[in-house]
């Protein structure tokens, strides 16, 4: 049975703040579906980013995690959540400034992410993905595509290549604007991210970031031209073994190719 909060966190709710990307989910079925994608088990540790008025939060509480941490930048909403569910460790902080490396390993992350910071947050989080069990995020549909489409697709770019260097990304389902208040202008998407194993991650994440940024600044240029004098016969040989010639455009290469190229740079 659903554990009903002692106090309704939506009581006399302050007006949504556009600056904090506050489009609140009002559809319990969608909320349950997002939380179900986390596959929560008793004993799990969960961290929710931007719990807001608690649309996802209540279903997470219902699943009875061993630890539940929530990061909410809006101090008023953070106060209400802590009052409503004393079992949650609510932190009134900016998730963009959170020390992910200081969190014990094994947490499951979830959030209907504020759209204005979602891409930046996911970019930063990628570096800490090895600490997490999995993540399920709601983002703008377009960001959902950028995270999950295949190399060469027009929505494929630096964010997808970077994030998938650290995690497997799956587009789970699309969500229409009608299930939010206020309604956003665009559709949303729920995506799941599963960390890659240590051997699959970039050995030098900073070098990986530099290569990805360089390649997507010149996404339609041939990789040979993008790398200039750094492009070696060994690279050409290695790319050929993966079915690519030196004239391949940077935007057609996937995370595995970028990681492989790094060994020759
Ligand atoms: N989870 C709720 C829901 O589904 O209805 C709220 C989602 S709303 C799209 C985004 C939430 O993130 C808001 O509650 C907002 O205050 C919070 N938020 C915005 N920027 C944040 C940040 N940098 N760090 C933590 N929380 C933030």
Short mmCIF file of C-alpha atoms and ligand atoms in Angstrom, two decimals:
data_model
loop_
_atom_site.label_atom_id
_atom_site.label_comp_id
_atom_site.label_asym_id
_atom_site.label_seq_id
_atom_site.Cartn_x
_atom_site.Cartn_y
_atom_site.Cartn_z
CA UNK A 1 0.00 0.00 0.00
CA UNK A 2 1.16 3.53 -0.72
CA UNK A 3 2.68 5.19 2.35
CA UNK A 4 0.70 8.41 2.50
CA UNK A 5 2.70 11.41 3.63
CA UNK A 6 1.75 12.92 6.98
CA UNK A 7 1.32 16.29 5.28
CA UNK A 8 0.53 16.96 1.66
CA UNK A 9 3.66 18.56 0.15
CA UNK A 10 1.46 20.30 -2.43
CA UNK A 11 -0.41 22.35 0.19
CA UNK A 12 -0.36 26.08 -0.59
CA UNK A 13 2.42 25.33 -3.03
CA UNK A 14 4.41 28.39 -4.05
CA UNK A 15 4.18 29.38 -7.73
CA UNK A 16 6.48 27.30 -9.95
CA UNK A 17 9.82 28.98 -10.62
CA UNK A 18 10.78 29.06 -14.27
CA UNK A 19 14.39 29.82 -13.34
CA UNK A 20 14.57 26.40 -11.61
CA UNK A 21 12.91 24.53 -14.49
CA UNK A 22 9.89 23.74 -12.31
CA UNK A 23 7.51 21.81 -14.55
CA UNK A 24 5.90 19.47 -12.05
CA UNK A 25 4.72 16.03 -13.04
CA UNK A 26 1.03 15.59 -12.24
CA UNK A 27 0.42 12.12 -13.70
CA UNK A 28 0.84 9.32 -11.14
CA UNK A 29 1.04 6.64 -13.85
CA UNK A 30 4.01 8.30 -15.52
CA UNK A 31 5.64 8.83 -12.10
CA UNK A 32 5.21 5.15 -11.22
CA UNK A 33 6.58 4.09 -14.58
CA UNK A 34 9.72 6.18 -14.05
CA UNK A 35 10.28 4.78 -10.57
CA UNK A 36 9.55 1.23 -11.81
CA UNK A 37 12.40 1.64 -14.31
CA UNK A 38 14.76 1.91 -11.32
CA UNK A 39 13.79 -1.62 -10.34
CA UNK A 40 13.98 -0.80 -6.64
CA UNK A 41 14.59 -3.53 -4.10
CA UNK A 42 14.49 -3.26 -0.31
CA UNK A 43 17.99 -2.35 0.78
CA UNK A 44 18.63 -0.13 -2.24
CA UNK A 45 20.10 3.34 -1.92
CA UNK A 46 18.45 6.04 -3.98
CA UNK A 47 19.37 9.63 -4.79
CA UNK A 48 16.73 11.85 -6.38
CA UNK A 49 17.71 15.05 -8.15
CA UNK A 50 15.09 17.81 -7.97
CA UNK A 51 12.25 16.10 -6.07
CA UNK A 52 10.16 19.29 -6.23
CA UNK A 53 6.68 18.59 -4.88
CA UNK A 54 7.37 14.88 -4.54
CA UNK A 55 5.75 13.37 -7.66
CA UNK A 56 8.42 10.64 -7.92
CA UNK A 57 9.48 10.84 -4.29
CA UNK A 58 6.36 9.24 -2.85
CA UNK A 59 6.75 6.14 -5.02
CA UNK A 60 10.40 5.82 -4.06
CA UNK A 61 9.48 6.05 -0.35
CA UNK A 62 6.87 3.37 -0.98
CA UNK A 63 9.56 1.00 -2.27
CA UNK A 64 11.35 1.29 1.11
CA UNK A 65 14.95 2.02 0.16
CA UNK A 66 17.58 1.59 2.84
CA UNK A 67 18.81 5.17 2.20
CA UNK A 68 17.11 7.96 0.31
CA UNK A 69 18.97 11.20 -0.40
CA UNK A 70 17.27 14.06 -2.27
CA UNK A 71 18.92 17.18 -3.69
CA UNK A 72 16.53 20.10 -4.10
CA UNK A 73 17.79 23.62 -4.83
CA UNK A 74 14.50 25.30 -3.92
CA UNK A 75 14.76 25.80 -0.16
CA UNK A 76 11.01 26.10 0.39
CA UNK A 77 10.30 22.83 -1.41
CA UNK A 78 13.25 21.15 0.31
CA UNK A 79 11.82 22.18 3.70
CA UNK A 80 8.40 20.79 2.85
CA UNK A 81 9.81 17.49 1.64
CA UNK A 82 11.84 17.03 4.82
CA UNK A 83 8.74 17.77 6.89
CA UNK A 84 6.57 15.38 4.88
CA UNK A 85 8.99 12.48 4.73
CA UNK A 86 11.41 12.64 7.68
CA UNK A 87 13.00 9.40 6.48
CA UNK A 88 14.51 11.21 3.46
CA UNK A 89 17.88 12.96 3.74
CA UNK A 90 16.83 16.16 1.98
CA UNK A 91 19.68 18.49 1.06
CA UNK A 92 18.81 21.99 -0.07
CA UNK A 93 21.71 22.23 -2.51
CA UNK A 94 22.50 22.84 -6.15
CA UNK A 95 23.01 19.43 -7.77
CA UNK A 96 25.52 21.04 -10.16
CA UNK A 97 27.78 21.69 -7.16
CA UNK A 98 27.27 18.36 -5.42
CA UNK A 99 30.35 16.31 -4.59
CA UNK A 100 29.41 13.07 -6.40
CA UNK A 101 32.74 11.47 -5.62
CA UNK A 102 31.97 11.84 -1.90
CA UNK A 103 28.84 9.69 -2.17
CA UNK A 104 29.24 6.03 -1.15
CA UNK A 105 29.05 3.67 -4.14
CA UNK A 106 25.94 1.75 -5.22
CA UNK A 107 23.29 4.49 -5.35
CA UNK A 108 20.52 4.47 -7.94
CA UNK A 109 19.93 7.94 -9.35
CA UNK A 110 16.60 9.27 -10.51
CA UNK A 111 15.14 12.63 -11.44
CA UNK A 112 12.78 14.59 -13.57
CA UNK A 113 15.67 16.89 -14.34
CA UNK A 114 15.32 20.66 -14.57
CA UNK A 115 15.62 21.13 -18.32
CA UNK A 116 17.90 24.15 -18.10
CA UNK A 117 20.65 22.16 -16.38
CA UNK A 118 20.04 18.55 -17.53
CA UNK A 119 22.74 18.33 -20.21
CA UNK A 120 25.38 19.94 -18.01
CA UNK A 121 24.45 17.76 -15.06
CA UNK A 122 24.60 14.55 -17.12
CA UNK A 123 27.95 15.62 -18.61
CA UNK A 124 29.38 16.18 -15.11
CA UNK A 125 27.81 13.03 -13.69
CA UNK A 126 29.36 10.83 -16.38
CA UNK A 127 32.70 11.11 -14.61
CA UNK A 128 31.16 9.64 -11.46
CA UNK A 129 29.03 6.95 -13.14
CA UNK A 130 31.25 4.19 -11.81
CA UNK A 131 29.85 5.01 -8.36
CA UNK A 132 26.24 4.40 -9.39
CA UNK A 133 24.18 1.32 -9.95
CA UNK A 134 22.07 2.97 -12.64
CA UNK A 135 20.29 6.23 -13.42
CA UNK A 136 16.81 6.96 -14.76
CA UNK A 137 16.23 10.54 -15.86
CA UNK A 138 13.45 12.47 -17.50
CA UNK A 139 14.88 15.04 -19.90
CA UNK A 140 13.70 16.96 -22.95
CA UNK A 141 12.88 14.60 -25.79
CA UNK A 142 15.65 16.18 -27.86
CA UNK A 143 18.21 15.54 -25.10
CA UNK A 144 16.90 11.97 -24.83
CA UNK A 145 17.67 11.53 -28.52
CA UNK A 146 21.09 13.13 -28.21
CA UNK A 147 21.95 10.64 -25.48
CA UNK A 148 20.77 7.54 -27.29
CA UNK A 149 20.93 7.78 -31.12
CA UNK A 150 23.55 5.97 -33.16
CA UNK A 151 26.68 7.71 -34.47
CA UNK A 152 26.02 9.49 -37.76
CA UNK A 153 22.46 10.39 -36.79
CA UNK A 154 21.79 14.14 -36.93
CA UNK A 155 21.01 14.18 -33.19
CA UNK A 156 24.30 12.50 -32.33
CA UNK A 157 26.82 14.89 -30.81
CA UNK A 158 29.35 15.54 -28.08
CA UNK A 159 26.91 14.85 -25.22
CA UNK A 160 25.99 11.38 -26.54
CA UNK A 161 29.58 10.43 -27.40
CA UNK A 162 30.80 11.63 -24.01
CA UNK A 163 28.07 10.08 -21.85
CA UNK A 164 28.20 6.76 -23.67
CA UNK A 165 31.90 6.61 -23.03
CA UNK A 166 30.86 5.90 -19.43
CA UNK A 167 27.38 4.39 -19.57
CA UNK A 168 25.03 2.43 -21.78
CA UNK A 169 22.11 4.71 -22.62
CA UNK A 170 18.57 3.60 -23.50
CA UNK A 171 15.58 5.67 -24.55
CA UNK A 172 12.75 4.18 -22.47
CA UNK A 173 9.62 6.17 -23.37
CA UNK A 174 8.30 9.52 -24.54
CA UNK A 175 6.19 11.78 -22.32
CA UNK A 176 3.80 14.49 -23.62
CA UNK A 177 3.64 18.05 -22.20
CA UNK A 178 0.08 17.45 -20.92
CA UNK A 179 1.28 15.56 -17.82
CA UNK A 180 3.11 18.59 -16.36
CA UNK A 181 2.05 21.81 -14.65
CA UNK A 182 2.98 24.24 -16.00
CA UNK A 183 3.16 22.54 -19.37
CA UNK A 184 6.52 22.69 -21.12
CA UNK A 185 6.56 23.52 -24.83
CA UNK A 186 8.24 20.28 -25.86
CA UNK A 187 7.91 16.55 -25.30
CA UNK A 188 10.04 14.79 -22.71
CA UNK A 189 11.83 11.46 -22.67
CA UNK A 190 12.77 9.00 -19.97
CA UNK A 191 16.23 7.51 -20.42
CA UNK A 192 18.19 4.97 -18.46
CA UNK A 193 21.96 4.99 -18.02
CA UNK A 194 23.90 1.95 -16.89
CA UNK A 195 27.55 2.40 -15.98
CA UNK A 196 30.13 0.59 -18.10
CA UNK A 197 32.68 -1.64 -16.40
CA UNK A 198 36.09 -0.20 -15.43
CA UNK A 199 37.80 -1.78 -18.46
CA UNK A 200 35.33 -0.11 -20.83
CA UNK A 201 35.71 3.40 -19.50
CA UNK A 202 38.19 5.91 -20.97
CA UNK A 203 41.58 5.50 -19.33
CA UNK A 204 42.08 9.28 -19.35
CA UNK A 205 38.68 11.03 -19.14
CA UNK A 206 40.19 14.50 -19.65
CA UNK A 207 41.88 13.44 -22.87
CA UNK A 208 38.62 11.76 -23.94
CA UNK A 209 36.72 15.01 -23.30
CA UNK A 210 39.25 17.03 -25.33
CA UNK A 211 39.06 14.61 -28.26
CA UNK A 212 35.25 14.58 -28.28
CA UNK A 213 35.03 18.38 -28.09
CA UNK A 214 37.55 18.76 -30.92
CA UNK A 215 35.79 16.21 -33.11
CA UNK A 216 32.34 17.72 -32.66
CA UNK A 217 33.58 21.25 -33.29
CA UNK A 218 34.41 19.89 -36.74
CA UNK A 219 31.83 17.13 -36.90
CA UNK A 220 31.53 17.08 -40.70
CA UNK A 221 35.27 17.12 -41.31
CA UNK A 222 37.17 13.94 -42.04
CA UNK A 223 38.81 12.51 -38.91
CA UNK A 224 42.18 12.67 -40.66
CA UNK A 225 41.73 16.42 -41.15
CA UNK A 226 40.45 16.98 -37.61
CA UNK A 227 43.51 15.32 -36.06
CA UNK A 228 45.98 16.82 -38.56
CA UNK A 229 49.56 15.78 -37.83
CA UNK A 230 48.28 13.64 -34.93
CA UNK A 231 46.71 11.25 -37.43
CA UNK A 232 49.11 8.33 -37.89
CA UNK A 233 49.27 5.28 -40.21
CA UNK A 234 48.65 3.13 -37.10
CA UNK A 235 45.39 4.99 -36.53
CA UNK A 236 44.38 4.50 -40.15
CA UNK A 237 45.13 0.79 -39.78
CA UNK A 238 43.17 0.50 -36.55
CA UNK A 239 40.19 2.38 -37.99
CA UNK A 240 40.25 0.13 -41.07
CA UNK A 241 40.07 -2.91 -38.77
CA UNK A 242 36.80 -1.43 -37.47
CA UNK A 243 35.44 -0.76 -40.94
CA UNK A 244 36.25 2.96 -41.22
CA UNK A 245 38.56 4.70 -43.67
CA UNK A 246 40.56 7.87 -42.87
CA UNK A 247 38.02 9.95 -44.79
CA UNK A 248 35.28 9.08 -42.30
CA UNK A 249 33.62 12.13 -40.78
CA UNK A 250 34.13 12.64 -37.05
CA UNK A 251 30.35 12.50 -36.46
CA UNK A 252 30.23 8.87 -37.66
CA UNK A 253 32.55 7.60 -34.94
CA UNK A 254 31.20 6.09 -31.73
CA UNK A 255 32.59 6.13 -28.17
CA UNK A 256 34.58 2.94 -28.79
CA UNK A 257 36.33 4.52 -31.77
CA UNK A 258 37.15 7.67 -29.80
CA UNK A 259 38.52 5.60 -26.92
CA UNK A 260 40.58 3.53 -29.37
CA UNK A 261 42.00 6.61 -31.12
CA UNK A 262 43.21 7.93 -27.79
CA UNK A 263 45.68 5.08 -27.53
CA UNK A 264 47.49 6.44 -30.59
CA UNK A 265 47.50 10.12 -29.64
N1 LIG B 1 10.55 15.79 -9.44
C1 LIG B 1 9.50 16.78 -9.52
C2 LIG B 1 8.43 16.33 -10.46
O1 LIG B 1 8.67 15.37 -11.22
O2 LIG B 1 7.36 16.93 -10.46
C3 LIG B 1 10.04 18.15 -9.94
C4 LIG B 1 10.71 18.17 -11.30
S1 LIG B 1 11.07 19.81 -11.86
C5 LIG B 1 11.19 19.49 -13.60
C6 LIG B 1 12.80 20.05 -11.46
C7 LIG B 1 13.10 20.19 -9.97
O3 LIG B 1 14.50 20.39 -9.81
C8 LIG B 1 12.44 21.38 -9.31
O4 LIG B 1 11.90 20.98 -8.08
C9 LIG B 1 13.58 22.39 -9.10
O5 LIG B 1 13.40 23.22 -7.99
C10 LIG B 1 14.75 21.46 -8.92
N2 LIG B 1 16.04 22.06 -9.33
C11 LIG B 1 16.28 22.98 -10.30
N3 LIG B 1 17.58 23.21 -10.45
C12 LIG B 1 18.20 22.44 -9.54
C13 LIG B 1 19.56 22.23 -9.17
N4 LIG B 1 20.56 22.88 -9.82
N5 LIG B 1 19.85 21.36 -8.18
C14 LIG B 1 18.86 20.70 -7.53
N6 LIG B 1 17.56 20.84 -7.82
C15 LIG B 1 17.23 21.70 -8.81
#
